[in-house]
Coordinates of C-alpha atoms in Angstrom, one line a residue:
M756 CA 125.4 127.3 94.7
N757 CA 122.2 127.5 93.3
L758 CA 121.0 129.4 91.0
V759 CA 117.9 130.2 90.6
N760 CA 116.7 131.4 86.3
N761 CA 114.6 134.3 86.8
N762 CA 113.1 136.8 84.0
S763 CA 115.2 138.1 81.2
F764 CA 114.8 142.5 81.5
D765 CA 115.4 145.2 78.8
I766 CA 117.8 146.6 81.9
I767 CA 118.5 146.3 84.7
V768 CA 119.4 149.3 86.9
I769 CA 121.7 149.0 89.9
G770 CA 121.5 151.3 92.6
G771 CA 118.2 152.1 95.0
G772 CA 119.3 155.9 95.7
A773 CA 117.6 158.9 93.8
T774 CA 119.5 158.2 90.1
G775 CA 118.7 154.2 90.4
A776 CA 115.3 154.8 90.6
G777 CA 114.7 157.7 88.3
I778 CA 116.4 155.6 85.7
A779 CA 113.7 152.7 86.5
L780 CA 110.7 154.6 86.7
D781 CA 111.4 157.2 83.9
A782 CA 112.8 154.2 82.0
S783 CA 109.7 151.8 83.0
S784 CA 107.3 154.6 81.9
R785 CA 108.7 154.0 78.3
G786 CA 107.4 150.5 77.8
L787 CA 111.0 149.3 79.0
S788 CA 111.0 145.9 81.5
V789 CA 113.8 147.2 84.5
L790 CA 114.0 145.4 87.4
L791 CA 116.3 147.2 90.2
L792 CA 119.1 146.3 92.7
E793 CA 120.1 147.5 95.6
Q794 CA 122.9 146.3 97.4
N795 CA 121.4 147.5 100.5
D796 CA 118.0 149.4 102.3
F797 CA 116.6 151.5 98.9
A798 CA 118.6 155.1 100.1
S799 CA 120.6 153.7 102.3
G800 CA 123.2 155.7 100.9
T801 CA 123.8 158.9 100.0
S802 CA 120.3 159.7 98.9
S803 CA 119.1 159.8 102.7
K804 CA 121.9 162.4 103.6
S805 CA 121.7 165.0 101.7
S806 CA 120.4 168.6 102.4
K807 CA 116.8 167.8 102.1
L808 CA 117.0 171.1 99.5
I809 CA 116.0 171.6 96.3
H810 CA 118.3 174.1 94.5
G811 CA 120.2 176.0 91.3
G812 CA 122.7 176.8 93.1
V813 CA 123.6 179.9 93.9
R814 CA 127.3 179.3 94.4
Y815 CA 128.0 177.3 91.1
L816 CA 126.3 181.2 89.7
E817 CA 128.3 183.1 91.8
K818 CA 131.0 180.9 90.6
A819 CA 130.0 181.5 86.8
I820 CA 129.7 184.8 86.5
K821 CA 132.5 186.0 88.2
Q822 CA 135.0 182.8 86.1
L823 CA 132.4 183.6 82.9
D824 CA 132.1 179.1 82.9
K825 CA 129.3 179.1 80.3
E826 CA 128.4 175.8 81.6
Q827 CA 128.9 175.9 84.9
F828 CA 125.9 178.9 84.3
N829 CA 124.0 176.8 82.4
L830 CA 124.2 174.1 84.9
V831 CA 121.8 176.2 87.3
K832 CA 119.2 177.0 84.3
E833 CA 118.6 173.6 84.4
G834 CA 119.0 173.3 88.0
L835 CA 115.7 176.1 88.5
Y836 CA 114.1 174.7 85.3
E837 CA 113.6 170.9 87.1
R838 CA 113.8 172.2 90.3
A839 CA 109.7 173.6 89.4
L840 CA 108.9 169.7 88.3
F841 CA 110.5 168.9 91.2
I842 CA 107.6 170.6 93.6
K843 CA 105.2 169.9 90.6
N844 CA 105.6 166.5 90.4
A845 CA 105.6 165.5 94.8
P846 CA 104.2 169.0 95.6
H847 CA 103.5 166.1 98.8
L848 CA 106.5 166.1 99.7
A849 CA 108.9 168.7 97.9
K850 CA 107.6 172.5 99.4
K851 CA 108.9 176.0 98.7
L852 CA 111.7 177.0 101.3
K853 CA 111.5 180.8 102.1
L854 CA 115.5 181.5 102.3
D855 CA 117.3 184.4 104.0
T856 CA 121.1 185.4 103.7
P857 CA 122.7 187.4 106.5
I858 CA 124.4 191.0 106.3
Y859 CA 127.1 192.6 107.8
N860 CA 127.4 195.3 105.6
N861 CA 126.4 197.5 103.6
F862 CA 127.9 196.9 100.5
E863 CA 127.2 193.2 100.3
I864 CA 123.3 195.0 100.5
I865 CA 123.9 195.5 96.6
Y866 CA 126.4 192.6 95.8
V867 CA 124.1 190.0 97.5
Y868 CA 120.9 191.2 96.2
I869 CA 122.1 191.0 92.7
G870 CA 123.5 188.2 93.2
L871 CA 120.3 186.0 93.9
L872 CA 118.2 188.7 91.3
L873 CA 119.7 187.0 88.6
Y874 CA 119.3 184.0 90.5
K875 CA 115.8 184.3 90.3
L876 CA 115.4 185.9 87.2
I877 CA 117.2 183.3 85.4
S878 CA 114.4 180.9 86.5
G879 CA 111.6 182.7 84.5
K880 CA 108.5 181.7 84.1
K881 CA 109.7 178.5 86.3
S882 CA 110.5 181.4 89.3
I883 CA 108.5 179.8 93.0
G884 CA 108.6 183.0 94.7
S885 CA 109.4 186.4 94.5
N886 CA 113.5 188.2 96.6
T887 CA 112.9 191.0 99.4
F888 CA 114.8 193.2 102.1
I889 CA 114.3 192.1 105.1
N890 CA 115.5 194.8 107.9
K891 CA 117.1 194.4 111.4
T892 CA 114.3 194.2 113.0
L893 CA 111.8 192.5 111.0
L894 CA 115.0 189.2 111.2
S895 CA 115.5 189.5 114.2
L896 CA 112.1 188.7 114.7
L897 CA 111.9 186.5 112.0
Q898 CA 115.3 184.9 113.0
P899 CA 116.0 185.3 116.8
S900 CA 118.7 183.0 116.7
I901 CA 120.9 185.6 114.5
K902 CA 124.2 187.4 115.8
K903 CA 122.9 191.1 116.3
K904 CA 126.0 192.9 115.8
D905 CA 127.0 194.7 113.1
L906 CA 123.4 193.5 111.0
V907 CA 122.4 195.2 108.6
G908 CA 119.0 193.5 107.5
A909 CA 118.8 189.9 105.1
V910 CA 117.3 189.5 101.6
S911 CA 115.1 186.3 100.7
F912 CA 114.7 183.8 98.4
F913 CA 113.0 180.9 97.8
D914 CA 114.4 177.7 96.6
G915 CA 112.5 174.0 97.7
R916 CA 112.7 171.1 100.3
F917 CA 112.0 168.1 99.8
I918 CA 112.3 164.1 102.7
D919 CA 115.1 162.6 100.4
S920 CA 114.2 159.4 101.3
R921 CA 110.9 160.1 101.0
M922 CA 111.6 160.5 97.6
V923 CA 113.3 157.5 96.9
I924 CA 110.2 155.5 98.4
A925 CA 107.5 157.7 95.8
L926 CA 109.7 157.0 93.0
L927 CA 110.2 153.1 93.8
Q928 CA 106.6 152.7 94.2
S929 CA 105.7 154.5 90.7
A930 CA 107.9 152.0 88.6
Q931 CA 106.5 149.6 90.3
N932 CA 103.2 151.0 89.5
Y933 CA 104.4 150.5 85.2
G934 CA 106.4 147.2 86.2
T935 CA 109.2 147.6 87.2
V936 CA 110.7 144.7 89.7
V937 CA 112.9 146.4 92.8
R938 CA 114.4 144.3 95.0
N939 CA 117.1 145.5 98.1
Y940 CA 119.1 143.4 99.8
S941 CA 120.6 142.5 96.6
E942 CA 123.9 142.6 96.2
V943 CA 125.3 142.4 92.5
K944 CA 127.8 140.0 92.8
E945 CA 129.3 138.9 89.2
F946 CA 128.8 140.1 85.2
I947 CA 128.2 137.2 82.8
Y948 CA 129.3 137.4 79.1
D949 CA 129.0 136.0 76.0
S950 CA 132.0 135.1 73.3
E951 CA 132.6 138.2 72.4
H952 CA 133.6 139.3 76.1
K953 CA 130.1 141.2 76.7
I954 CA 127.5 141.8 79.8
K955 CA 124.6 139.7 79.0
S956 CA 123.7 138.7 82.3
L957 CA 125.1 139.2 85.8
K958 CA 124.3 137.4 89.2
Y959 CA 123.1 138.8 92.7
T960 CA 122.4 137.3 96.4
N961 CA 119.7 138.2 97.8
K962 CA 121.5 138.9 101.7
I963 CA 118.1 138.1 103.5
T964 CA 117.4 134.5 102.8
D965 CA 120.7 134.0 100.9
E966 CA 119.4 133.3 97.8
E967 CA 121.1 133.7 94.4
F968 CA 119.9 134.8 91.4
S969 CA 121.0 135.0 87.6
V970 CA 119.0 137.3 85.3
D971 CA 119.6 137.9 81.9
A972 CA 119.4 141.8 79.8
S973 CA 120.0 144.2 77.4
Y974 CA 121.8 146.5 79.6
I975 CA 122.7 147.3 82.4
I976 CA 123.2 150.5 84.0
N977 CA 125.7 150.8 86.7
A978 CA 123.9 154.4 89.2
T979 CA 125.5 153.3 92.0
G980 CA 126.6 156.9 93.1
A981 CA 129.6 156.3 95.0
N982 CA 130.6 153.3 94.5
V983 CA 130.1 153.5 91.0
D984 CA 133.6 153.4 90.8
N985 CA 133.8 150.1 92.7
I986 CA 130.7 148.9 90.5
R987 CA 133.3 149.2 87.5
L988 CA 136.1 147.9 88.6
L989 CA 134.1 144.6 89.2
D990 CA 133.6 144.9 85.6
D991 CA 136.7 145.4 84.7
E992 CA 139.9 145.9 86.9
K993 CA 142.2 147.5 84.9
V994 CA 139.5 150.7 84.5
E995 CA 140.3 154.5 85.6
E996 CA 137.8 155.6 88.6
I997 CA 136.1 159.1 87.3
L998 CA 134.9 160.1 90.5
S999 CA 136.3 161.6 93.9
L1000 CA 134.6 161.3 97.4
S1001 CA 133.9 163.9 99.9
S1002 CA 132.3 164.0 102.7
G1003 CA 129.4 165.9 104.2
I1004 CA 128.2 165.9 107.8
H1005 CA 124.3 167.7 108.9
L1006 CA 123.7 168.4 112.8
I1007 CA 119.6 168.6 114.1
L1008 CA 118.7 170.3 116.6
D1009 CA 115.3 171.4 118.4
K1010 CA 113.4 173.6 116.9
K1011 CA 113.9 176.0 119.8
F1012 CA 116.8 177.5 117.4
L1013 CA 115.4 178.0 113.6
P1014 CA 111.3 178.7 115.5
S1015 CA 110.3 180.5 111.7
D1016 CA 109.5 177.8 108.8
E1017 CA 112.4 180.0 107.1
G1018 CA 115.7 178.6 106.5
I1019 CA 118.7 181.0 107.0
L1020 CA 121.5 180.6 103.9
I1021 CA 125.5 181.7 104.7
P1022 CA 126.6 182.3 101.7
Q1023 CA 130.7 182.9 103.1
T1024 CA 132.2 181.2 105.5
S1025 CA 135.6 182.3 106.5
D1026 CA 137.0 179.7 104.5
G1027 CA 134.7 181.0 101.9
R1028 CA 132.0 177.5 101.9
V1029 CA 128.2 178.0 102.4
I1030 CA 126.2 177.0 105.6
F1031 CA 122.4 176.2 105.7
I1032 CA 120.3 176.7 108.6
L1033 CA 117.3 174.8 107.5
P1034 CA 113.3 173.8 108.6
Y1035 CA 113.3 170.2 108.9
L1036 CA 110.3 168.0 109.9
G1037 CA 110.0 170.5 113.4
K1038 CA 113.3 170.3 113.7
C1039 CA 116.2 172.8 112.9
L1040 CA 119.0 171.1 109.8
I1041 CA 122.3 173.0 109.8
G1042 CA 124.6 171.2 107.0
T1043 CA 127.3 171.2 105.7
S1044 CA 130.8 169.9 106.4
D1045 CA 133.4 169.5 102.8
E1046 CA 136.2 167.1 103.1
K1047 CA 138.0 164.6 100.7
T1048 CA 137.1 161.5 101.9
V1049 CA 137.3 157.6 100.3
Y1050 CA 134.3 155.0 99.6
T1051 CA 132.9 153.8 102.8
K1052 CA 129.5 151.6 103.1
E1053 CA 128.7 153.3 106.6
P1054 CA 130.2 156.2 106.6
K1055 CA 129.9 158.1 110.4
A1056 CA 130.8 161.7 110.9
S1057 CA 133.9 162.7 113.0
N1058 CA 134.5 165.0 115.3
E1059 CA 136.7 166.8 113.7
E1060 CA 133.3 167.6 111.3
I1061 CA 131.2 168.1 113.8
E1062 CA 133.6 171.2 115.9
Y1063 CA 133.6 172.7 112.2
L1064 CA 129.9 173.3 111.9
L1065 CA 129.5 174.3 115.6
K1066 CA 132.5 176.9 115.1
H1067 CA 130.6 178.6 111.6
I1068 CA 127.1 178.3 112.8
N1069 CA 128.1 179.5 116.5
E1070 CA 130.1 182.6 114.4
Y1071 CA 126.6 183.6 113.1
F1072 CA 124.3 183.0 115.9
D1073 CA 124.0 184.0 119.2
I1074 CA 122.4 181.7 120.9
K1075 CA 125.5 179.1 121.2
I1076 CA 125.0 175.4 120.3
C1077 CA 127.4 172.5 121.6
K1078 CA 127.6 168.3 121.0
D1079 CA 124.9 168.1 123.7
D1080 CA 122.1 170.0 121.6
I1081 CA 123.1 167.9 118.8
L1082 CA 119.7 165.2 118.7
S1083 CA 121.4 162.9 115.8
V1084 CA 124.2 163.9 113.2
W1085 CA 124.7 161.8 110.4
S1086 CA 127.7 161.9 107.0
G1087 CA 126.8 160.8 103.4
I1088 CA 129.5 160.7 100.3
R1089 CA 129.3 163.5 97.5
P1090 CA 129.9 161.4 94.7
L1091 CA 131.3 164.0 92.7
V1092 CA 133.2 163.4 88.6
K1093 CA 136.5 164.1 88.5
P1094 CA 138.0 167.8 87.3
L1095 CA 140.7 168.1 85.2
S1096 CA 143.2 168.9 87.2
N1097 CA 142.7 168.5 90.6
G1098 CA 140.9 170.2 93.2
H1099 CA 139.1 171.2 96.7
T1100 CA 135.7 169.0 96.5
E1101 CA 133.6 172.5 97.5
E1102 CA 135.0 173.0 93.5
I1103 CA 133.6 171.1 91.3
V1104 CA 130.2 171.1 89.7
R1105 CA 128.0 168.3 90.4
E1106 CA 127.3 167.9 86.9
H1107 CA 126.8 163.8 85.2
K1108 CA 128.8 162.1 82.7
I1109 CA 127.4 158.5 81.5
L1110 CA 129.9 156.6 80.3
S1111 CA 130.1 152.6 78.3
S1112 CA 132.8 149.9 79.6
D1113 CA 134.2 148.3 76.8
S1114 CA 132.2 145.3 77.3
G1115 CA 128.8 147.1 77.6
L1116 CA 128.2 148.3 81.3
I1117 CA 126.8 152.0 81.1
S1118 CA 127.8 154.6 84.3
I1119 CA 125.5 157.4 85.0
A1120 CA 128.2 159.3 87.9
G1121 CA 128.0 163.2 89.8
G1122 CA 124.6 165.0 89.2
K1123 CA 122.6 165.9 91.9
W1124 CA 119.1 165.9 93.7
T1125 CA 117.8 168.8 91.9
T1126 CA 118.5 166.9 89.3
Y1127 CA 118.2 162.6 89.3
R1128 CA 114.9 163.4 86.0
K1129 CA 116.9 164.9 84.4
M1130 CA 120.1 162.5 84.6
A1131 CA 117.3 159.2 84.4
E1132 CA 116.0 161.0 81.1
E1133 CA 119.0 161.2 79.4
L1134 CA 119.9 157.6 80.3
V1135 CA 117.6 156.1 79.0
D1136 CA 117.9 158.0 75.9
Y1137 CA 120.9 157.3 75.6
V1138 CA 120.7 153.3 76.0
C1139 CA 117.3 153.9 73.1
E1140 CA 120.3 155.5 70.8
K1141 CA 122.0 152.4 71.0
G1142 CA 119.8 150.7 70.1
I1143 CA 117.2 148.0 72.2
N1144 CA 115.2 145.7 70.4
K1145 CA 111.7 147.4 71.2
K1146 CA 109.1 150.7 70.3
V1147 CA 110.0 153.6 73.0
K1148 CA 108.0 156.2 73.5
K1149 CA 109.8 160.0 74.8
S1150 CA 110.0 160.8 78.2
K1151 CA 107.0 161.6 79.8
T1152 CA 108.1 162.1 83.6
K1153 CA 107.6 166.1 82.7
H1154 CA 104.0 165.4 83.9
L1155 CA 104.6 162.3 85.4
K1156 CA 103.0 163.1 89.4
V1157 CA 104.8 160.4 92.1
H1158 CA 103.4 157.9 94.1
G1159 CA 101.3 160.0 96.5
S1160 CA 100.8 163.0 95.0
R1161 CA 98.4 161.2 92.3
K1162 CA 95.2 162.4 93.9
N1163 CA 93.8 165.4 95.4
L1164 CA 95.4 166.0 98.6
K1165 CA 93.1 168.5 99.9
K1166 CA 90.9 165.8 100.0
I1167 CA 92.8 163.5 101.2
K1168 CA 93.1 165.5 104.3
K1169 CA 89.0 166.3 104.8
E1170 CA 88.8 162.5 104.5
L1171 CA 91.3 161.8 107.7
E1172 CA 90.1 165.2 109.1
I1173 CA 86.4 163.1 110.2
H1174 CA 88.6 160.1 112.0
D1175 CA 89.0 161.5 115.4
K1176 CA 91.1 158.3 116.7
L1177 CA 94.5 160.2 114.6
S1178 CA 95.7 163.1 117.1
K1179 CA 95.9 166.3 114.3
Q1180 CA 100.1 165.8 114.6
T1181 CA 98.9 162.2 113.3
K1182 CA 96.7 163.6 110.9
Q1183 CA 99.3 166.2 109.3
S1184 CA 102.1 163.4 109.9
L1185 CA 100.2 161.1 107.7
L1186 CA 99.9 163.3 104.7
N1187 CA 103.1 165.5 104.6
L1188 CA 105.0 161.5 104.1
Y1189 CA 102.3 159.5 102.1
G1190 CA 100.7 161.7 100.5
S1191 CA 97.2 160.1 98.9
E1192 CA 98.3 156.7 100.9
A1193 CA 97.5 157.9 104.4
L1194 CA 93.9 156.7 103.3
G1195 CA 95.7 153.0 102.7
I1196 CA 97.1 153.9 106.4
L1197 CA 94.2 154.5 108.2
S1198 CA 92.3 151.7 107.3
I1199 CA 95.4 149.4 107.7
A1200 CA 94.9 150.7 111.7
Y1201 CA 91.5 149.6 111.7
V1202 CA 92.3 146.6 109.9
Y1203 CA 94.7 145.9 112.4
N1204 CA 93.6 148.0 115.1
A1205 CA 96.9 149.3 115.5
F1206 CA 96.3 153.2 115.9
E1207 CA 98.4 152.9 118.7
L1208 CA 101.7 155.8 118.8
I1209 CA 105.1 154.4 118.9
H1210 CA 106.3 156.8 121.0
K1211 CA 104.1 158.7 123.5
D1212 CA 105.7 161.9 122.0
L1213 CA 105.6 161.3 117.6
P1214 CA 102.7 161.6 115.9
F1215 CA 103.5 158.3 114.2
I1216 CA 101.6 155.1 114.5
K1217 CA 102.0 151.4 114.5
A1218 CA 99.5 150.9 111.1
E1219 CA 102.9 152.7 109.7
I1220 CA 105.1 149.6 110.4
I1221 CA 102.4 147.1 108.3
Y1222 CA 101.9 149.9 105.9
C1223 CA 105.4 150.3 104.9
I1224 CA 106.1 146.3 105.3
K1225 CA 103.5 145.6 103.3
H1226 CA 104.1 148.4 100.9
E1227 CA 106.9 150.0 101.0
F1228 CA 109.7 147.3 100.7
A1229 CA 110.7 147.8 104.6
K1230 CA 113.1 144.3 105.7
K1231 CA 114.3 145.6 108.3
P1232 CA 113.4 147.7 111.4
I1233 CA 116.5 149.9 110.7
D1234 CA 114.7 150.7 107.1
F1235 CA 111.6 151.9 108.8
L1236 CA 112.7 154.3 111.4
A1237 CA 115.8 155.9 109.2
R1238 CA 113.7 155.8 105.6
R1239 CA 110.3 155.7 105.9
I1240 CA 109.7 158.2 108.4
S1241 CA 113.0 159.8 109.1
L1242 CA 113.2 159.4 112.9
C1243 CA 116.8 158.1 112.7
F1244 CA 117.3 161.3 111.1
I1245 CA 116.2 164.4 113.1
D1246 CA 116.4 162.1 116.8
K1247 CA 118.1 158.5 117.5
K1248 CA 116.7 158.9 120.9
K1249 CA 114.1 158.7 120.1
S1250 CA 115.2 156.2 117.9
L1251 CA 116.5 154.2 119.8
E1252 CA 113.1 154.2 122.8
C1253 CA 110.8 153.3 120.1
L1254 CA 112.5 150.6 118.5
L1255 CA 111.9 147.8 120.5
M1256 CA 108.0 148.3 119.9
V1257 CA 109.1 148.3 116.8
C1258 CA 110.9 145.3 116.5
Q1259 CA 107.9 143.7 117.7
T1260 CA 106.1 144.7 115.0
F1261 CA 108.4 143.4 112.6
K1262 CA 108.1 140.0 113.7
V1263 CA 104.7 139.4 114.1
Q1264 CA 104.4 140.3 110.6
L1265 CA 107.3 138.9 109.0
L1266 CA 106.9 135.4 111.4
W1267 CA 110.7 135.7 113.1
S1268 CA 112.2 133.6 115.2
N1269 CA 112.9 134.5 118.7
D1270 CA 116.3 134.7 117.8
K1271 CA 115.9 136.0 113.8
F1272 CA 113.6 138.9 115.9
Q1273 CA 117.0 139.7 118.8
N1274 CA 119.5 140.0 116.4
E1275 CA 117.3 142.3 114.1
L1276 CA 116.3 144.8 117.5
N1277 CA 120.8 144.3 118.1
E1278 CA 121.0 145.3 114.6
S1279 CA 118.9 148.3 114.8
K1280 CA 120.2 149.5 117.9
K1281 CA 124.1 148.8 117.1
L1282 CA 123.7 151.0 113.8
I1283 CA 121.7 154.1 115.1
E1284 CA 123.9 154.9 117.5
E1285 CA 127.0 154.5 115.4
L1286 CA 125.7 156.2 112.7
F1287 CA 123.6 159.2 114.0

């Protein structure tokens, strides 16, 4: 075994999703040295399979009021506060979104309006928009797919939306700017202990090169989402599991099913769940299901889950949807902290817990995308309270704009507009995905003469592939297609159609052999066909 002694770090973060990336940024921006390890690609787990919403949790507020639960109420309040910071700090990726809640009897008008008014009032100065009532006629124009029978109107309110996998990359680039060393396809294999059985280092394997490394750290953080218990078991095979895992799927349909740029919230289905119908990257996103599950590295949407969503959405749509209308479908695993008593997963509040093992492994479990920043701040505060051999600054992430949002985006847009080699659609796509880094992609396009579209019906250009390899840690074609431009998540067929060109570009940039090229092509094709 070829162990390469690398550097020693203040903190090693295991997990390259929302929580791990947030911790890396918070810690490194305070002056700590950080190594982040992810066993697959960044955001390849739950963090890229969300409902793409930044929210306080409307359903949690309802339960807080009905159950007089102050803890749930405070979690909603915290989420709404973090929602405003999220949108402020990542304006190229996060925007406010208007959601229409259709109402089918007069009693519901008062109930829903008061509930959503309270939701707005809790946000206080961090409110992002006013609530309104929409009558049946206007709603039918805005949302032509919605069921008209017995429709009274709708109450509209605001939450946030974002591109989740792009946010992880932006956080990691920001952390890298502060000195964080980031490594994807780096799987932790073993913890190494001192004479008192305290963790002093770990061994990990680079899955691309098969090299093995040993790295020291003052603290090792387990921020692996749905995989948290497995890492805890690696440290202590007798440890009690703390997660209750839930699977949730999302469907993508053509924009014709949701022509408005406003979303729809179905507040309560026949089985008491919530369904969102949202605009996402020019498509219509529908989610989500909620079923107990077990951990798997590559969760797949089951026919039962797909049928569940189709059945319930068709109860609220006049335009009937079938499986043939689905452009892409994916499944994610929610890492919910176990409740004190047995209950349904949809009843578990998305709170988080920080735990420390006898050996010193620190694990953070649960939470949700909206509060990733607060979770990271609390985790690093916890580490500092335990003691670290240097003076550490207070968290600065409340006012820290992420990579891609640190420059004036209006000026970037004007600079892009003068270049006639890019279509209007490509210019807008570059701004939406990369923010101020769009100009860097434009430079690459000129240097490599890489203005070619990767697909005639899509806005993405070849220069984006090169940029993502050089600056966004992309190691495989699936990294680019799924998690850098999100194409797999919105159109499975088109992802397969442009796969060959993407693989050819990777081959040139990474100097792949013919065998390596063919293996990567086959692997990416298999993953797209099976997971989306």
